[in-house]
Amino acid sequence: MIYAFLGFAHAAIERRLRAIRALAEGEEGQGTVEYVGLILLVSLLMVGMVAAMKGFNGKQGTELAAVIVDKIKEAVDKVAFK
């Protein structure tokens, strides 16, 4: 019984120490920063593509732009934060 308690206490302390080390080293949230950068890059490319397609005379450019914007909106709506 006491060994189980000591094992639980050791695991809890180890988890807290890892969290403190991660905060001190700045590792927490790194994945979020990378995803935000990736999303910004893709959105910048899409904006450029939509702007380029709007310069074309005809219905195809505006239809493609509308489809791209709709797909981006769908993808953003699917994102769920914890």
mmCIF file with all atom_site columns, N, CA, C and O in Angstrom, residues 56-80:
data_model
loop_
_atom_site.group_PDB
_atom_site.id
_atom_site.type_symbol
_atom_site.label_atom_id
_atom_site.label_alt_id
_atom_site.label_comp_id
_atom_site.label_asym_id
_atom_site.label_entity_id
_atom_site.label_seq_id
_atom_site.pdbx_PDB_ins_code
_atom_site.Cartn_x
_atom_site.Cartn_y
_atom_site.Cartn_z
_atom_site.occupancy
_atom_site.B_iso_or_equiv
_atom_site.pdbx_formal_charge
_atom_site.auth_seq_id
_atom_site.auth_comp_id
_atom_site.auth_asym_id
_atom_site.auth_atom_id
_atom_site.pdbx_PDB_model_num
ATOM 1   N N  . PHE A 1 56 ? -7.968  37.833 -64.478 1.00 0.00 ? 56 PHE A N  1
ATOM 2   C CA . PHE A 1 56 ? -8.372  37.240 -65.747 1.00 0.00 ? 56 PHE A CA 1
ATOM 3   C C  . PHE A 1 56 ? -9.795  37.649 -66.094 1.00 0.00 ? 56 PHE A C  1
ATOM 4   O O  . PHE A 1 56 ? -10.665 37.730 -65.230 1.00 0.00 ? 56 PHE A O  1
ATOM 5   N N  . ASN A 1 57 ? -9.999  37.907 -67.366 1.00 0.00 ? 57 ASN A N  1
ATOM 6   C CA . ASN A 1 57 ? -11.364 38.184 -67.817 1.00 0.00 ? 57 ASN A CA 1
ATOM 7   C C  . ASN A 1 57 ? -12.068 36.853 -68.021 1.00 0.00 ? 57 ASN A C  1
ATOM 8   O O  . ASN A 1 57 ? -11.545 35.954 -68.654 1.00 0.00 ? 57 ASN A O  1
ATOM 9   N N  . GLY A 1 58 ? -13.213 36.736 -67.481 1.00 0.00 ? 58 GLY A N  1
ATOM 10  C CA . GLY A 1 58 ? -13.969 35.507 -67.665 1.00 0.00 ? 58 GLY A CA 1
ATOM 11  C C  . GLY A 1 58 ? -14.505 34.991 -66.352 1.00 0.00 ? 58 GLY A C  1
ATOM 12  O O  . GLY A 1 58 ? -14.170 35.470 -65.267 1.00 0.00 ? 58 GLY A O  1
ATOM 13  N N  . LYS A 1 59 ? -15.317 34.001 -66.478 1.00 0.00 ? 59 LYS A N  1
ATOM 14  C CA . LYS A 1 59 ? -16.017 33.445 -65.332 1.00 0.00 ? 59 LYS A CA 1
ATOM 15  C C  . LYS A 1 59 ? -15.154 32.448 -64.555 1.00 0.00 ? 59 LYS A C  1
ATOM 16  O O  . LYS A 1 59 ? -15.346 32.252 -63.368 1.00 0.00 ? 59 LYS A O  1
ATOM 17  N N  . GLN A 1 60 ? -14.181 31.828 -65.219 1.00 0.00 ? 60 GLN A N  1
ATOM 18  C CA . GLN A 1 60 ? -13.381 30.782 -64.583 1.00 0.00 ? 60 GLN A CA 1
ATOM 19  C C  . GLN A 1 60 ? -12.566 31.305 -63.408 1.00 0.00 ? 60 GLN A C  1
ATOM 20  O O  . GLN A 1 60 ? -12.452 30.646 -62.384 1.00 0.00 ? 60 GLN A O  1
ATOM 21  N N  . GLY A 1 61 ? -11.989 32.481 -63.545 1.00 0.00 ? 61 GLY A N  1
ATOM 22  C CA . GLY A 1 61 ? -11.163 33.035 -62.479 1.00 0.00 ? 61 GLY A CA 1
ATOM 23  C C  . GLY A 1 61 ? -11.958 33.311 -61.222 1.00 0.00 ? 61 GLY A C  1
ATOM 24  O O  . GLY A 1 61 ? -11.542 32.976 -60.109 1.00 0.00 ? 61 GLY A O  1
ATOM 25  N N  . THR A 1 62 ? -13.125 33.911 -61.378 1.00 0.00 ? 62 THR A N  1
ATOM 26  C CA . THR A 1 62 ? -13.944 34.219 -60.208 1.00 0.00 ? 62 THR A CA 1
ATOM 27  C C  . THR A 1 62 ? -14.521 32.952 -59.589 1.00 0.00 ? 62 THR A C  1
ATOM 28  O O  . THR A 1 62 ? -14.663 32.869 -58.369 1.00 0.00 ? 62 THR A O  1
ATOM 29  N N  . GLU A 1 63 ? -14.851 31.957 -60.418 1.00 0.00 ? 63 GLU A N  1
ATOM 30  C CA . GLU A 1 63 ? -15.353 30.690 -59.872 1.00 0.00 ? 63 GLU A CA 1
ATOM 31  C C  . GLU A 1 63 ? -14.273 29.979 -59.063 1.00 0.00 ? 63 GLU A C  1
ATOM 32  O O  . GLU A 1 63 ? -14.544 29.470 -57.983 1.00 0.00 ? 63 GLU A O  1
ATOM 33  N N  . LEU A 1 64 ? -13.057 29.958 -59.596 1.00 0.00 ? 64 LEU A N  1
ATOM 34  C CA . LEU A 1 64 ? -11.944 29.328 -58.876 1.00 0.00 ? 64 LEU A CA 1
ATOM 35  C C  . LEU A 1 64 ? -11.674 30.060 -57.570 1.00 0.00 ? 64 LEU A C  1
ATOM 36  O O  . LEU A 1 64 ? -11.460 29.438 -56.529 1.00 0.00 ? 64 LEU A O  1
ATOM 37  N N  . ALA A 1 65 ? -11.708 31.382 -57.618 1.00 0.00 ? 65 ALA A N  1
ATOM 38  C CA . ALA A 1 65 ? -11.484 32.169 -56.406 1.00 0.00 ? 65 ALA A CA 1
ATOM 39  C C  . ALA A 1 65 ? -12.554 31.864 -55.360 1.00 0.00 ? 65 ALA A C  1
ATOM 40  O O  . ALA A 1 65 ? -12.251 31.712 -54.174 1.00 0.00 ? 65 ALA A O  1
ATOM 41  N N  . ALA A 1 66 ? -13.799 31.755 -55.798 1.00 0.00 ? 66 ALA A N  1
ATOM 42  C CA . ALA A 1 66 ? -14.893 31.461 -54.865 1.00 0.00 ? 66 ALA A CA 1
ATOM 43  C C  . ALA A 1 66 ? -14.729 30.072 -54.253 1.00 0.00 ? 66 ALA A C  1
ATOM 44  O O  . ALA A 1 66 ? -14.954 29.874 -53.056 1.00 0.00 ? 66 ALA A O  1
ATOM 45  N N  . VAL A 1 67 ? -14.321 29.094 -55.053 1.00 0.00 ? 67 VAL A N  1
ATOM 46  C CA . VAL A 1 67 ? -14.118 27.732 -54.550 1.00 0.00 ? 67 VAL A CA 1
ATOM 47  C C  . VAL A 1 67 ? -12.985 27.712 -53.521 1.00 0.00 ? 67 VAL A C  1
ATOM 48  O O  . VAL A 1 67 ? -13.101 27.088 -52.463 1.00 0.00 ? 67 VAL A O  1
ATOM 49  N N  . ILE A 1 68 ? -11.891 28.412 -53.815 1.00 0.00 ? 68 ILE A N  1
ATOM 50  C CA . ILE A 1 68 ? -10.760 28.445 -52.880 1.00 0.00 ? 68 ILE A CA 1
ATOM 51  C C  . ILE A 1 68 ? -11.171 29.091 -51.566 1.00 0.00 ? 68 ILE A C  1
ATOM 52  O O  . ILE A 1 68 ? -10.874 28.571 -50.483 1.00 0.00 ? 68 ILE A O  1
ATOM 53  N N  . VAL A 1 69 ? -11.864 30.208 -51.641 1.00 0.00 ? 69 VAL A N  1
ATOM 54  C CA . VAL A 1 69 ? -12.302 30.893 -50.420 1.00 0.00 ? 69 VAL A CA 1
ATOM 55  C C  . VAL A 1 69 ? -13.250 30.007 -49.624 1.00 0.00 ? 69 VAL A C  1
ATOM 56  O O  . VAL A 1 69 ? -13.152 29.925 -48.392 1.00 0.00 ? 69 VAL A O  1
ATOM 57  N N  . ASP A 1 70 ? -14.159 29.320 -50.289 1.00 0.00 ? 70 ASP A N  1
ATOM 58  C CA . ASP A 1 70 ? -15.091 28.429 -49.589 1.00 0.00 ? 70 ASP A CA 1
ATOM 59  C C  . ASP A 1 70 ? -14.354 27.284 -48.895 1.00 0.00 ? 70 ASP A C  1
ATOM 60  O O  . ASP A 1 70 ? -14.672 26.925 -47.757 1.00 0.00 ? 70 ASP A O  1
ATOM 61  N N  . LYS A 1 71 ? -13.365 26.712 -49.570 1.00 0.00 ? 71 LYS A N  1
ATOM 62  C CA . LYS A 1 71 ? -12.597 25.610 -48.968 1.00 0.00 ? 71 LYS A CA 1
ATOM 63  C C  . LYS A 1 71 ? -11.800 26.095 -47.755 1.00 0.00 ? 71 LYS A C  1
ATOM 64  O O  . LYS A 1 71 ? -11.695 25.385 -46.755 1.00 0.00 ? 71 LYS A O  1
ATOM 65  N N  . ILE A 1 72 ? -11.243 27.287 -47.842 1.00 0.00 ? 72 ILE A N  1
ATOM 66  C CA . ILE A 1 72 ? -10.510 27.833 -46.700 1.00 0.00 ? 72 ILE A CA 1
ATOM 67  C C  . ILE A 1 72 ? -11.452 28.060 -45.530 1.00 0.00 ? 72 ILE A C  1
ATOM 68  O O  . ILE A 1 72 ? -11.126 27.734 -44.383 1.00 0.00 ? 72 ILE A O  1
ATOM 69  N N  . LYS A 1 73 ? -12.642 28.585 -45.805 1.00 0.00 ? 73 LYS A N  1
ATOM 70  C CA . LYS A 1 73 ? -13.622 28.808 -44.738 1.00 0.00 ? 73 LYS A CA 1
ATOM 71  C C  . LYS A 1 73 ? -14.032 27.487 -44.090 1.00 0.00 ? 73 LYS A C  1
ATOM 72  O O  . LYS A 1 73 ? -14.151 27.406 -42.868 1.00 0.00 ? 73 LYS A O  1
ATOM 73  N N  . GLU A 1 74 ? -14.232 26.453 -44.896 1.00 0.00 ? 74 GLU A N  1
ATOM 74  C CA . GLU A 1 74 ? -14.586 25.135 -44.354 1.00 0.00 ? 74 GLU A CA 1
ATOM 75  C C  . GLU A 1 74 ? -13.474 24.594 -43.469 1.00 0.00 ? 74 GLU A C  1
ATOM 76  O O  . GLU A 1 74 ? -13.731 24.045 -42.388 1.00 0.00 ? 74 GLU A O  1
ATOM 77  N N  . ALA A 1 75 ? -12.239 24.738 -43.910 1.00 0.00 ? 75 ALA A N  1
ATOM 78  C CA . ALA A 1 75 ? -11.110 24.238 -43.129 1.00 0.00 ? 75 ALA A CA 1
ATOM 79  C C  . ALA A 1 75 ? -10.971 24.987 -41.814 1.00 0.00 ? 75 ALA A C  1
ATOM 80  O O  . ALA A 1 75 ? -10.695 24.389 -40.776 1.00 0.00 ? 75 ALA A O  1
ATOM 81  N N  . VAL A 1 76 ? -11.177 26.286 -41.848 1.00 0.00 ? 76 VAL A N  1
ATOM 82  C CA . VAL A 1 76 ? -11.073 27.077 -40.616 1.00 0.00 ? 76 VAL A CA 1
ATOM 83  C C  . VAL A 1 76 ? -12.203 26.713 -39.660 1.00 0.00 ? 76 VAL A C  1
ATOM 84  O O  . VAL A 1 76 ? -12.004 26.631 -38.451 1.00 0.00 ? 76 VAL A O  1
ATOM 85  N N  . ASP A 1 77 ? -13.385 26.463 -40.178 1.00 0.00 ? 77 ASP A N  1
ATOM 86  C CA . ASP A 1 77 ? -14.521 26.088 -39.322 1.00 0.00 ? 77 ASP A CA 1
ATOM 87  C C  . ASP A 1 77 ? -14.306 24.727 -38.654 1.00 0.00 ? 77 ASP A C  1
ATOM 88  O O  . ASP A 1 77 ? -14.853 24.478 -37.583 1.00 0.00 ? 77 ASP A O  1
ATOM 89  N N  . LYS A 1 78 ? -13.517 23.842 -39.277 1.00 0.00 ? 78 LYS A N  1
ATOM 90  C CA . LYS A 1 78 ? -13.274 22.516 -38.718 1.00 0.00 ? 78 LYS A CA 1
ATOM 91  C C  . LYS A 1 78 ? -12.242 22.522 -37.594 1.00 0.00 ? 78 LYS A C  1
ATOM 92  O O  . LYS A 1 78 ? -12.155 21.569 -36.839 1.00 0.00 ? 78 LYS A O  1
ATOM 93  N N  . VAL A 1 79 ? -11.466 23.597 -37.487 1.00 0.00 ? 79 VAL A N  1
ATOM 94  C CA . VAL A 1 79 ? -10.414 23.650 -36.475 1.00 0.00 ? 79 VAL A CA 1
ATOM 95  C C  . VAL A 1 79 ? -11.054 23.739 -35.100 1.00 0.00 ? 79 VAL A C  1
ATOM 96  O O  . VAL A 1 79 ? -11.916 24.582 -34.861 1.00 0.00 ? 79 VAL A O  1
ATOM 97  N N  . ALA A 1 80 ? -10.632 22.855 -34.212 1.00 0.00 ? 80 ALA A N  1
ATOM 98  C CA . ALA A 1 80 ? -11.143 22.849 -32.842 1.00 0.00 ? 80 ALA A CA 1
ATOM 99  C C  . ALA A 1 80 ? -9.972  23.033 -31.879 1.00 0.00 ? 80 ALA A C  1
ATOM 100 O O  . ALA A 1 80 ? -8.953  22.371 -31.992 1.00 0.00 ? 80 ALA A O  1
#
